[in-house]
Amino acid sequence: MNVKNIMMTLALVAAIGAKAQKEVVAPQNVYARQTMSLNGDWHYFVDQQEQGYYDYRMNPTNWGYFVNAKPKKPSDLVEYDFDACPTMQVPGDWNTQDEQLFVYEGTIWMKKDFEIGDGLRTTDNGRFLLYFGAVNYEAIVYVNGKKVGRHVGGFTPFCYDVTDFVHEGKNFVIVKIDNKRHKDNVPTLIFDWWNYGGITRDVLLVSVPETYVEDYSLRLDALPQSADGKNSVIDFSLKLNRPVAGEAVTVTFPELKIRRTFSTDENGCLHEQLSTKKSKLELWSPDNPKLYKVLLEREGETIEDEIGFRIIETRGKQLLLNGKPIFLRGVCSHEETAYTSRRCNSAADADTLLSWARSLGCNFIRLAHYPHNEHAVREAERQGFLLWSEIPVYWTISWQNEETYANAERQLTDMIRRDHNRAAIIIWSLANETPHSDARDKFLGRLAQTARSLDNTRLISMAMEVTGASNYVNRLQDNMNKYVDVVSFNQYIGWYRDVNDAPKMKWEIPYEKPVIISEFGGGAKAGLHGDKGQRWTEEFQENLYRENLAMLDKIDGLAGTCPWVLKDFRSPRRPLPGIQDGFNRKGLFSDQGKRKKALYVLREWYEKKR
Ligand code: GCB
């Protein structure tokens, strides 16, 4: 290879690898914008060796599959054809849409045609944004053959300004999706859930004016001053996508008789307070999940949202919702559908799981182990569930790797950015069962500071571990205790530890903070019955719940529990034939919705915790 060729290759690699210039912050409440859905049928094909991206010397090419080539004359050689390929539904995981892809981990290319015309236009100087709710795990996005950006992380939204890439009439978007696991990723190589690949959440083309509302926040910073709920102060901030001063924004809460117009500062921001002098403010809570309609209006833009107001705080070992102690009657849940066991992507998918949680008597759900889709969070909020939301910093990730840190921080930031207006979310969780070390402490400490700086109105936690007990005394010790508002830990006495220990166990938790048991449980195959000492029977799980709940009840400062897990879910780590068959069987419901005996033990206990 001569020098000129080397320079050209480097330039090409640099151009292809360059950080996308087109990436923009995903707009707050994207569903309330002017959008065209790009959901539906997408053509796809598998590319095991990524030859649509790398040439045979393993250099990225600029003539890859993303150009969507078509033979122009009979002698032309083009070895792929998106339009002749089958289609699958977006949003959706590929594993459950094509039998051959059930265990596939690698690259798949997907293409969607769309038309810009009457369906969606921009105003003068307006912009088109291309929004993805989530793609697992890496997405490289091309519009009309040109790369617009690359994103990593499987559970958070991302967005590109594609104005310069699209035109009136026919356009196409192609995405290279790769869900191979890597040591330095977040999560890392191993995790106990199914690695669903694909464009798993909505894709939208969004039309916004040149200057638009990028983000806003509406919340209560303190409890109403008077008992009748009048004289509350709503904290209102807003940020435009550009630093434009003097832009008028009107905020209206019709029910609260609030209508005020403000003008942005030189940063394109607003920080104001709205007083509820004229009306009583009803606080959001599981018993009364009151949401207020709000309108944000500026020239060329109206955004409607539903906002709940509540205060979550701790006092010593107490957890207070709206100033009153609350016990979190929780359950953990993966984002996997009831009955069909695929990735959830809609309010309807969430609804079945929520109805199951409600039947247990829950008022709280730990959304494990990654941010769930926005529809699910909003549906849970409407139905009055308090939520714990977390990022997949799970087990042993690469604590020393700066890129891994940046990835985790980006996921944390994007989770908080998307959902900071959701009253239902009371806890941001940073990690799950991470091994103690200086490097980990530094990593999680930085994440905690980031979370705190982005949102100081919620509680921070993480699912810690209790690793050993001498003389039946479990002592919780974790250097992260200083960063968390709520001490949470997972424990599996009776399952991963000796079955008969629970009645003898004592707990020492040397922190003046509320305690949540973020996981406990054991497996049972629905319909398998036997002695309570026989593993995998419903009776074994039932007994485990009985003993664990009696034990946990004695913990000083216990403010909530979320057993593992709402329903049996797919996991590649669960091969036992006839029992697991690829499912983690710790569900209280089977994947087919069968209630296991342990469920009634929990329900009865929760009845007493009301
Ligand atoms: C845990 C993990 C969870 C697993 C669970 C289990 O501690 O946090 O992701 O699925 O245990 O079933 O082993």
PDB file of N, CA and C in Angstrom, residues 286 310-330 363-364 386-388 424-428 457-461 484-488 512-517 556-562:
ATOM      1  N   PRO A 286     -49.759   6.573  45.046  1.00  0.00           N
ATOM      2  CA  PRO A 286     -50.380   5.328  44.567  1.00  0.00           C
ATOM      3  C   PRO A 286     -51.890   5.304  44.801  1.00  0.00           C
ATOM      4  N   ARG A 310     -45.388  15.323  43.546  1.00  0.00           N
ATOM      5  CA  ARG A 310     -45.227  14.604  44.817  1.00  0.00           C
ATOM      6  C   ARG A 310     -43.832  14.904  45.353  1.00  0.00           C
ATOM      7  N   ILE A 311     -43.657  14.605  46.628  1.00  0.00           N
ATOM      8  CA  ILE A 311     -42.341  14.784  47.247  1.00  0.00           C
ATOM      9  C   ILE A 311     -41.908  13.444  47.829  1.00  0.00           C
ATOM     10  N   ILE A 312     -40.707  13.033  47.476  1.00  0.00           N
ATOM     11  CA  ILE A 312     -40.150  11.813  48.081  1.00  0.00           C
ATOM     12  C   ILE A 312     -38.898  12.218  48.862  1.00  0.00           C
ATOM     13  N   GLU A 313     -38.795  11.745  50.071  1.00  0.00           N
ATOM     14  CA  GLU A 313     -37.635  12.108  50.900  1.00  0.00           C
ATOM     15  C   GLU A 313     -37.427  11.044  51.970  1.00  0.00           C
ATOM     16  N   THR A 314     -36.316  11.152  52.672  1.00  0.00           N
ATOM     17  CA  THR A 314     -36.068  10.235  53.780  1.00  0.00           C
ATOM     18  C   THR A 314     -35.872  11.056  55.054  1.00  0.00           C
ATOM     19  N   ARG A 315     -36.236  10.421  56.162  1.00  0.00           N
ATOM     20  CA  ARG A 315     -35.951  11.042  57.455  1.00  0.00           C
ATOM     21  C   ARG A 315     -35.428   9.922  58.345  1.00  0.00           C
ATOM     22  N   GLY A 316     -34.132   9.948  58.622  1.00  0.00           N
ATOM     23  CA  GLY A 316     -33.527   8.825  59.339  1.00  0.00           C
ATOM     24  C   GLY A 316     -33.764   7.552  58.545  1.00  0.00           C
ATOM     25  N   LYS A 317     -34.364   6.566  59.189  1.00  0.00           N
ATOM     26  CA  LYS A 317     -34.609   5.300  58.493  1.00  0.00           C
ATOM     27  C   LYS A 317     -35.979   5.244  57.833  1.00  0.00           C
ATOM     28  N   GLN A 318     -36.643   6.393  57.809  1.00  0.00           N
ATOM     29  CA  GLN A 318     -37.993   6.410  57.227  1.00  0.00           C
ATOM     30  C   GLN A 318     -37.991   6.920  55.792  1.00  0.00           C
ATOM     31  N   LEU A 319     -38.889   6.343  55.026  1.00  0.00           N
ATOM     32  CA  LEU A 319     -39.109   6.816  53.667  1.00  0.00           C
ATOM     33  C   LEU A 319     -40.437   7.570  53.682  1.00  0.00           C
ATOM     34  N   LEU A 320     -40.430   8.793  53.180  1.00  0.00           N
ATOM     35  CA  LEU A 320     -41.649   9.596  53.243  1.00  0.00           C
ATOM     36  C   LEU A 320     -42.125   9.966  51.841  1.00  0.00           C
ATOM     37  N   LEU A 321     -43.384   9.667  51.574  1.00  0.00           N
ATOM     38  CA  LEU A 321     -44.005  10.140  50.336  1.00  0.00           C
ATOM     39  C   LEU A 321     -45.009  11.213  50.736  1.00  0.00           C
ATOM     40  N   ASN A 322     -44.838  12.383  50.180  1.00  0.00           N
ATOM     41  CA  ASN A 322     -45.697  13.521  50.518  1.00  0.00           C
ATOM     42  C   ASN A 322     -45.777  13.729  52.039  1.00  0.00           C
ATOM     43  N   GLY A 323     -44.630  13.556  52.666  1.00  0.00           N
ATOM     44  CA  GLY A 323     -44.529  13.842  54.100  1.00  0.00           C
ATOM     45  C   GLY A 323     -44.963  12.715  55.014  1.00  0.00           C
ATOM     46  N   LYS A 324     -45.462  11.610  54.411  1.00  0.00           N
ATOM     47  CA  LYS A 324     -45.951  10.512  55.277  1.00  0.00           C
ATOM     48  C   LYS A 324     -45.144   9.239  55.020  1.00  0.00           C
ATOM     49  N   PRO A 325     -44.894   8.478  56.096  1.00  0.00           N
ATOM     50  CA  PRO A 325     -44.136   7.229  55.912  1.00  0.00           C
ATOM     51  C   PRO A 325     -44.864   6.286  54.942  1.00  0.00           C
ATOM     52  N   ILE A 326     -44.073   5.634  54.107  1.00  0.00           N
ATOM     53  CA  ILE A 326     -44.676   4.681  53.160  1.00  0.00           C
ATOM     54  C   ILE A 326     -43.852   3.404  53.150  1.00  0.00           C
ATOM     55  N   PHE A 327     -44.523   2.284  53.028  1.00  0.00           N
ATOM     56  CA  PHE A 327     -43.831   1.015  52.863  1.00  0.00           C
ATOM     57  C   PHE A 327     -43.962   0.605  51.397  1.00  0.00           C
ATOM     58  N   LEU A 328     -42.839   0.287  50.770  1.00  0.00           N
ATOM     59  CA  LEU A 328     -42.864  -0.066  49.348  1.00  0.00           C
ATOM     60  C   LEU A 328     -43.178  -1.554  49.195  1.00  0.00           C
ATOM     61  N   ARG A 329     -44.374  -1.814  48.762  1.00  0.00           N
ATOM     62  CA  ARG A 329     -44.805  -3.192  48.524  1.00  0.00           C
ATOM     63  C   ARG A 329     -44.473  -3.502  47.059  1.00  0.00           C
ATOM     64  N   GLY A 330     -43.244  -3.944  46.859  1.00  0.00           N
ATOM     65  CA  GLY A 330     -42.747  -3.987  45.483  1.00  0.00           C
ATOM     66  C   GLY A 330     -42.617  -5.357  44.875  1.00  0.00           C
ATOM     67  N   ASN A 363     -47.425  -1.567  45.325  1.00  0.00           N
ATOM     68  CA  ASN A 363     -47.507  -0.138  45.019  1.00  0.00           C
ATOM     69  C   ASN A 363     -46.178   0.345  44.425  1.00  0.00           C
ATOM     70  N   PHE A 364     -45.279  -0.613  44.144  1.00  0.00           N
ATOM     71  CA  PHE A 364     -43.912  -0.260  43.760  1.00  0.00           C
ATOM     72  C   PHE A 364     -43.359  -1.327  42.826  1.00  0.00           C
ATOM     73  N   LEU A 386     -45.243   3.393  42.158  1.00  0.00           N
ATOM     74  CA  LEU A 386     -43.947   4.029  42.369  1.00  0.00           C
ATOM     75  C   LEU A 386     -42.910   3.175  41.648  1.00  0.00           C
ATOM     76  N   LEU A 387     -41.869   3.818  41.143  1.00  0.00           N
ATOM     77  CA  LEU A 387     -40.913   3.080  40.318  1.00  0.00           C
ATOM     78  C   LEU A 387     -39.470   3.299  40.738  1.00  0.00           C
ATOM     79  N   TRP A 388     -38.703   2.263  40.535  1.00  0.00           N
ATOM     80  CA  TRP A 388     -37.235   2.276  40.654  1.00  0.00           C
ATOM     81  C   TRP A 388     -36.735   2.056  39.241  1.00  0.00           C
ATOM     82  N   ALA A 424     -43.834   9.135  39.119  1.00  0.00           N
ATOM     83  CA  ALA A 424     -43.803   7.748  39.587  1.00  0.00           C
ATOM     84  C   ALA A 424     -42.396   7.314  39.980  1.00  0.00           C
ATOM     85  N   ILE A 425     -41.404   7.823  39.260  1.00  0.00           N
ATOM     86  CA  ILE A 425     -40.034   7.371  39.551  1.00  0.00           C
ATOM     87  C   ILE A 425     -39.532   8.068  40.805  1.00  0.00           C
ATOM     88  N   ILE A 426     -39.186   7.263  41.794  1.00  0.00           N
ATOM     89  CA  ILE A 426     -38.683   7.848  43.047  1.00  0.00           C
ATOM     90  C   ILE A 426     -37.219   7.498  43.281  1.00  0.00           C
ATOM     91  N   ILE A 427     -36.727   6.476  42.576  1.00  0.00           N
ATOM     92  CA  ILE A 427     -35.339   6.043  42.815  1.00  0.00           C
ATOM     93  C   ILE A 427     -34.610   5.857  41.488  1.00  0.00           C
ATOM     94  N   TRP A 428     -33.441   6.475  41.393  1.00  0.00           N
ATOM     95  CA  TRP A 428     -32.510   6.151  40.304  1.00  0.00           C
ATOM     96  C   TRP A 428     -31.497   5.177  40.890  1.00  0.00           C
ATOM     97  N   THR A 457     -33.887  15.735  43.249  1.00  0.00           N
ATOM     98  CA  THR A 457     -35.205  15.611  43.867  1.00  0.00           C
ATOM     99  C   THR A 457     -35.619  14.146  44.047  1.00  0.00           C
ATOM    100  N   ARG A 458     -34.763  13.238  43.596  1.00  0.00           N
ATOM    101  CA  ARG A 458     -35.091  11.821  43.783  1.00  0.00           C
ATOM    102  C   ARG A 458     -34.033  11.148  44.628  1.00  0.00           C
ATOM    103  N   LEU A 459     -34.336   9.921  45.000  1.00  0.00           N
ATOM    104  CA  LEU A 459     -33.409   9.170  45.833  1.00  0.00           C
ATOM    105  C   LEU A 459     -32.470   8.358  44.948  1.00  0.00           C
ATOM    106  N   ILE A 460     -31.267   8.184  45.443  1.00  0.00           N
ATOM    107  CA  ILE A 460     -30.292   7.371  44.721  1.00  0.00           C
ATOM    108  C   ILE A 460     -30.082   6.082  45.500  1.00  0.00           C
ATOM    109  N   SER A 461     -30.004   4.996  44.768  1.00  0.00           N
ATOM    110  CA  SER A 461     -29.725   3.725  45.412  1.00  0.00           C
ATOM    111  C   SER A 461     -28.946   2.825  44.469  1.00  0.00           C
ATOM    112  N   VAL A 484     -25.609   6.703  48.723  1.00  0.00           N
ATOM    113  CA  VAL A 484     -27.006   6.331  48.504  1.00  0.00           C
ATOM    114  C   VAL A 484     -27.927   6.950  49.564  1.00  0.00           C
ATOM    115  N   ASP A 485     -29.156   7.215  49.158  1.00  0.00           N
ATOM    116  CA  ASP A 485     -30.157   7.714  50.103  1.00  0.00           C
ATOM    117  C   ASP A 485     -30.887   6.565  50.755  1.00  0.00           C
ATOM    118  N   VAL A 486     -30.972   5.472  50.008  1.00  0.00           N
ATOM    119  CA  VAL A 486     -31.675   4.288  50.493  1.00  0.00           C
ATOM    120  C   VAL A 486     -30.700   3.125  50.365  1.00  0.00           C
ATOM    121  N   VAL A 487     -30.567   2.347  51.414  1.00  0.00           N
ATOM    122  CA  VAL A 487     -29.690   1.182  51.369  1.00  0.00           C
ATOM    123  C   VAL A 487     -30.504   0.007  50.821  1.00  0.00           C
ATOM    124  N   SER A 488     -30.064  -0.527  49.698  1.00  0.00           N
ATOM    125  CA  SER A 488     -30.790  -1.658  49.100  1.00  0.00           C
ATOM    126  C   SER A 488     -29.817  -2.797  48.882  1.00  0.00           C
ATOM    127  N   GLU A 512     -27.808   4.895  58.897  1.00  0.00           N
ATOM    128  CA  GLU A 512     -29.050   5.563  59.314  1.00  0.00           C
ATOM    129  C   GLU A 512     -29.895   5.909  58.088  1.00  0.00           C
ATOM    130  N   LYS A 513     -30.280   4.903  57.339  1.00  0.00           N
ATOM    131  CA  LYS A 513     -31.034   5.148  56.111  1.00  0.00           C
ATOM    132  C   LYS A 513     -32.098   4.063  55.958  1.00  0.00           C
ATOM    133  N   PRO A 514     -33.160   4.372  55.222  1.00  0.00           N
ATOM    134  CA  PRO A 514     -34.170   3.331  54.992  1.00  0.00           C
ATOM    135  C   PRO A 514     -33.557   2.161  54.229  1.00  0.00           C
ATOM    136  N   VAL A 515     -34.129   0.977  54.436  1.00  0.00           N
ATOM    137  CA  VAL A 515     -33.613  -0.242  53.807  1.00  0.00           C
ATOM    138  C   VAL A 515     -34.661  -0.819  52.855  1.00  0.00           C
ATOM    139  N   ILE A 516     -34.219  -1.136  51.643  1.00  0.00           N
ATOM    140  CA  ILE A 516     -35.099  -1.863  50.715  1.00  0.00           C
ATOM    141  C   ILE A 516     -34.413  -3.175  50.357  1.00  0.00           C
ATOM    142  N   ILE A 517     -35.141  -4.254  50.435  1.00  0.00           N
ATOM    143  CA  ILE A 517     -34.594  -5.530  49.961  1.00  0.00           C
ATOM    144  C   ILE A 517     -34.918  -5.570  48.469  1.00  0.00           C
ATOM    145  N   ASP A 556     -34.418  -3.645  61.039  1.00  0.00           N
ATOM    146  CA  ASP A 556     -34.651  -2.279  61.498  1.00  0.00           C
ATOM    147  C   ASP A 556     -34.586  -1.335  60.283  1.00  0.00           C
ATOM    148  N   GLY A 557     -35.597  -0.537  60.138  1.00  0.00           N
ATOM    149  CA  GLY A 557     -35.592   0.439  59.037  1.00  0.00           C
ATOM    150  C   GLY A 557     -36.082  -0.122  57.714  1.00  0.00           C
ATOM    151  N   LEU A 558     -36.704  -1.314  57.751  1.00  0.00           N
ATOM    152  CA  LEU A 558     -37.187  -1.887  56.494  1.00  0.00           C
ATOM    153  C   LEU A 558     -38.277  -0.991  55.892  1.00  0.00           C
ATOM    154  N   ALA A 559     -38.016  -0.480  54.695  1.00  0.00           N
ATOM    155  CA  ALA A 559     -38.961   0.454  54.078  1.00  0.00           C
ATOM    156  C   ALA A 559     -39.591  -0.116  52.820  1.00  0.00           C
ATOM    157  N   GLY A 560     -39.171  -1.334  52.459  1.00  0.00           N
ATOM    158  CA  GLY A 560     -39.787  -1.932  51.279  1.00  0.00           C
ATOM    159  C   GLY A 560     -39.072  -3.188  50.847  1.00  0.00           C
ATOM    160  N   THR A 561     -39.786  -3.983  50.057  1.00  0.00           N
ATOM    161  CA  THR A 561     -39.189  -5.200  49.508  1.00  0.00           C
ATOM    162  C   THR A 561     -39.620  -5.321  48.053  1.00  0.00           C
ATOM    163  N   CYS A 562     -38.735  -5.847  47.214  1.00  0.00           N
ATOM    164  CA  CYS A 562     -39.179  -6.216  45.859  1.00  0.00           C
ATOM    165  C   CYS A 562     -38.603  -7.567  45.504  1.00  0.00           C
TER     166      CYS A 562
END
